[in-house]
């Protein structure tokens, strides 16, 4: 079978290859979590009487980011004085 005939063959009904999986996943779009709600308003730029008019964006309280840093920064803590690396200069034998 030559390559052109192979490429145009349909996949079986329950195919689990990456191409069929991608087609199935993109067939039903998932609502994006960053999609603004009806209370949020995007930036608006309009030309009125030959001048540009800018209306700034408005974000509701639900979608306004917090002023706190992400939680993983609480994991970082001071463990005290660092231990220096001291290389071994004398030869040694592995016991095993």
C-alpha atoms as a printed R data frame, in Angstrom:
   type eleno elety resid chain resno       x      y      z
1  ATOM     1    CA   UNK     A     1   0.000  0.000  0.000
2  ATOM     2    CA   UNK     A     2   1.444  3.384 -0.932
3  ATOM     3    CA   UNK     A     3   1.457  6.376  1.416
4  ATOM     4    CA   UNK     A     4  -1.301  8.386 -0.300
5  ATOM     5    CA   UNK     A     5  -3.798  5.503  0.004
6  ATOM     6    CA   UNK     A     6  -2.820  4.985  3.661
7  ATOM     7    CA   UNK     A     7  -3.309  8.646  4.618
8  ATOM     8    CA   UNK     A     8  -6.872  8.808  3.263
9  ATOM     9    CA   UNK     A     9  -8.227  5.764  5.098
10 ATOM    10    CA   UNK     A    10 -10.836  6.468  7.796
11 ATOM    11    CA   UNK     A    11 -10.098  5.579 11.384
12 ATOM    12    CA   UNK     A    12 -12.197  2.874 13.078
13 ATOM    13    CA   UNK     A    13 -15.154  3.949 15.241
14 ATOM    14    CA   UNK     A    14 -13.511  3.476 18.662
15 ATOM    15    CA   UNK     A    15  -9.995  4.612 17.669
16 ATOM    16    CA   UNK     A    16  -7.825  5.836 20.567
17 ATOM    17    CA   UNK     A    17  -5.072  7.491 18.526
18 ATOM    18    CA   UNK     A    18  -4.035 11.080 19.295
19 ATOM    19    CA   UNK     A    19  -5.711 12.444 16.157
20 ATOM    20    CA   UNK     A    20  -9.119 10.966 17.028
21 ATOM    21    CA   UNK     A    21  -8.763 11.984 20.679
22 ATOM    22    CA   UNK     A    22  -8.008 15.597 19.636
23 ATOM    23    CA   UNK     A    23 -11.048 15.644 17.353
24 ATOM    24    CA   UNK     A    24 -13.287 14.373 20.144
25 ATOM    25    CA   UNK     A    25 -11.967 16.914 22.655
26 ATOM    26    CA   UNK     A    26 -12.319 19.909 20.334
27 ATOM    27    CA   UNK     A    27 -15.830 18.842 19.302
28 ATOM    28    CA   UNK     A    28 -17.280 19.895 22.674
29 ATOM    29    CA   UNK     A    29 -15.678 23.156 23.843
30 ATOM    30    CA   UNK     A    30 -15.226 23.666 27.563
31 ATOM    31    CA   UNK     A    31 -16.168 26.995 29.076
32 ATOM    32    CA   UNK     A    32 -12.985 28.894 29.855
33 ATOM    33    CA   UNK     A    33 -12.613 29.864 33.511
34 ATOM    34    CA   UNK     A    34 -11.149 33.239 32.564
35 ATOM    35    CA   UNK     A    35 -14.243 34.205 30.539
36 ATOM    36    CA   UNK     A    36 -15.644 37.367 32.089
37 ATOM    37    CA   UNK     A    37 -19.174 37.404 33.452
38 ATOM    38    CA   UNK     A    38 -21.984 39.780 32.495
39 ATOM    39    CA   UNK     A    39 -20.812 42.336 35.085
40 ATOM    40    CA   UNK     A    40 -17.292 42.601 33.605
41 ATOM    41    CA   UNK     A    41 -16.774 45.050 30.733
42 ATOM    42    CA   UNK     A    42 -13.816 44.991 28.311
43 ATOM    43    CA   UNK     A    43 -11.920 48.064 27.133
44 ATOM    44    CA   UNK     A    44 -13.755 50.023 24.455
45 ATOM    45    CA   UNK     A    45 -11.970 52.232 21.907
46 ATOM    46    CA   UNK     A    46 -14.223 54.279 19.598
47 ATOM    47    CA   UNK     A    47 -13.651 57.146 17.184
48 ATOM    48    CA   UNK     A    48 -16.137 59.929 18.010
49 ATOM    49    CA   UNK     A    49 -16.107 63.181 15.970
50 ATOM    50    CA   UNK     A    50 -12.595 62.443 14.700
51 ATOM    51    CA   UNK     A    51 -11.178 61.844 18.196
52 ATOM    52    CA   UNK     A    52 -10.459 58.546 19.886
53 ATOM    53    CA   UNK     A    53 -12.575 57.853 22.976
54 ATOM    54    CA   UNK     A    54 -11.327 55.246 25.429
55 ATOM    55    CA   UNK     A    55 -13.613 53.597 27.949
56 ATOM    56    CA   UNK     A    56 -11.529 51.695 30.524
57 ATOM    57    CA   UNK     A    57 -12.265 48.112 31.450
58 ATOM    58    CA   UNK     A    58 -14.383 47.306 34.459
59 ATOM    59    CA   UNK     A    59 -13.877 44.034 36.332
60 ATOM    60    CA   UNK     A    60 -16.348 42.779 38.924
61 ATOM    61    CA   UNK     A    61 -15.268 41.903 42.472
62 ATOM    62    CA   UNK     A    62 -15.487 38.184 41.728
63 ATOM    63    CA   UNK     A    63 -12.863 38.373 38.954
64 ATOM    64    CA   UNK     A    64 -10.566 40.953 40.573
65 ATOM    65    CA   UNK     A    65  -7.275 39.255 41.510
66 ATOM    66    CA   UNK     A    66  -6.267 39.236 45.159
67 ATOM    67    CA   UNK     A    67  -3.378 41.300 46.509
68 ATOM    68    CA   UNK     A    68  -1.914 38.301 48.343
69 ATOM    69    CA   UNK     A    69   0.917 36.250 46.856
70 ATOM    70    CA   UNK     A    70   0.187 32.661 45.773
71 ATOM    71    CA   UNK     A    71  -0.009 30.079 48.567
72 ATOM    72    CA   UNK     A    72   3.153 28.234 47.580
73 ATOM    73    CA   UNK     A    73   5.260 31.111 48.918
74 ATOM    74    CA   UNK     A    74   4.279 30.054 52.447
75 ATOM    75    CA   UNK     A    75   6.376 26.896 51.966
76 ATOM    76    CA   UNK     A    76   9.617 28.878 51.694
77 ATOM    77    CA   UNK     A    77  11.221 29.270 55.099
78 ATOM    78    CA   UNK     A    78  14.641 29.905 56.616
79 ATOM    79    CA   UNK     A    79  16.320 26.677 57.751
80 ATOM    80    CA   UNK     A    80  19.236 28.419 59.431
81 ATOM    81    CA   UNK     A    81  22.897 28.704 58.542
82 ATOM    82    CA   UNK     A    82  23.814 26.983 55.236
83 ATOM    83    CA   UNK     A    83  26.092 23.934 55.379
84 ATOM    84    CA   UNK     A    84  29.164 24.380 53.161
85 ATOM    85    CA   UNK     A    85  30.245 21.642 50.739
86 ATOM    86    CA   UNK     A    86  33.589 20.115 51.762
87 ATOM    87    CA   UNK     A    87  35.156 17.859 49.113
88 ATOM    88    CA   UNK     A    88  36.968 14.708 50.273
89 ATOM    89    CA   UNK     A    89  40.653 14.788 49.269
90 ATOM    90    CA   UNK     A    90  41.734 11.378 50.572
91 ATOM    91    CA   UNK     A    91  40.995  8.231 48.523
92 ATOM    92    CA   UNK     A    92  38.383  5.766 49.740
93 ATOM    93    CA   UNK     A    93  37.112  2.329 48.770
94 ATOM    94    CA   UNK     A    94  33.527  1.328 48.251
95 ATOM    95    CA   UNK     A    95  32.350 -1.516 50.453
96 ATOM    96    CA   UNK     A    96  29.880 -3.699 48.747
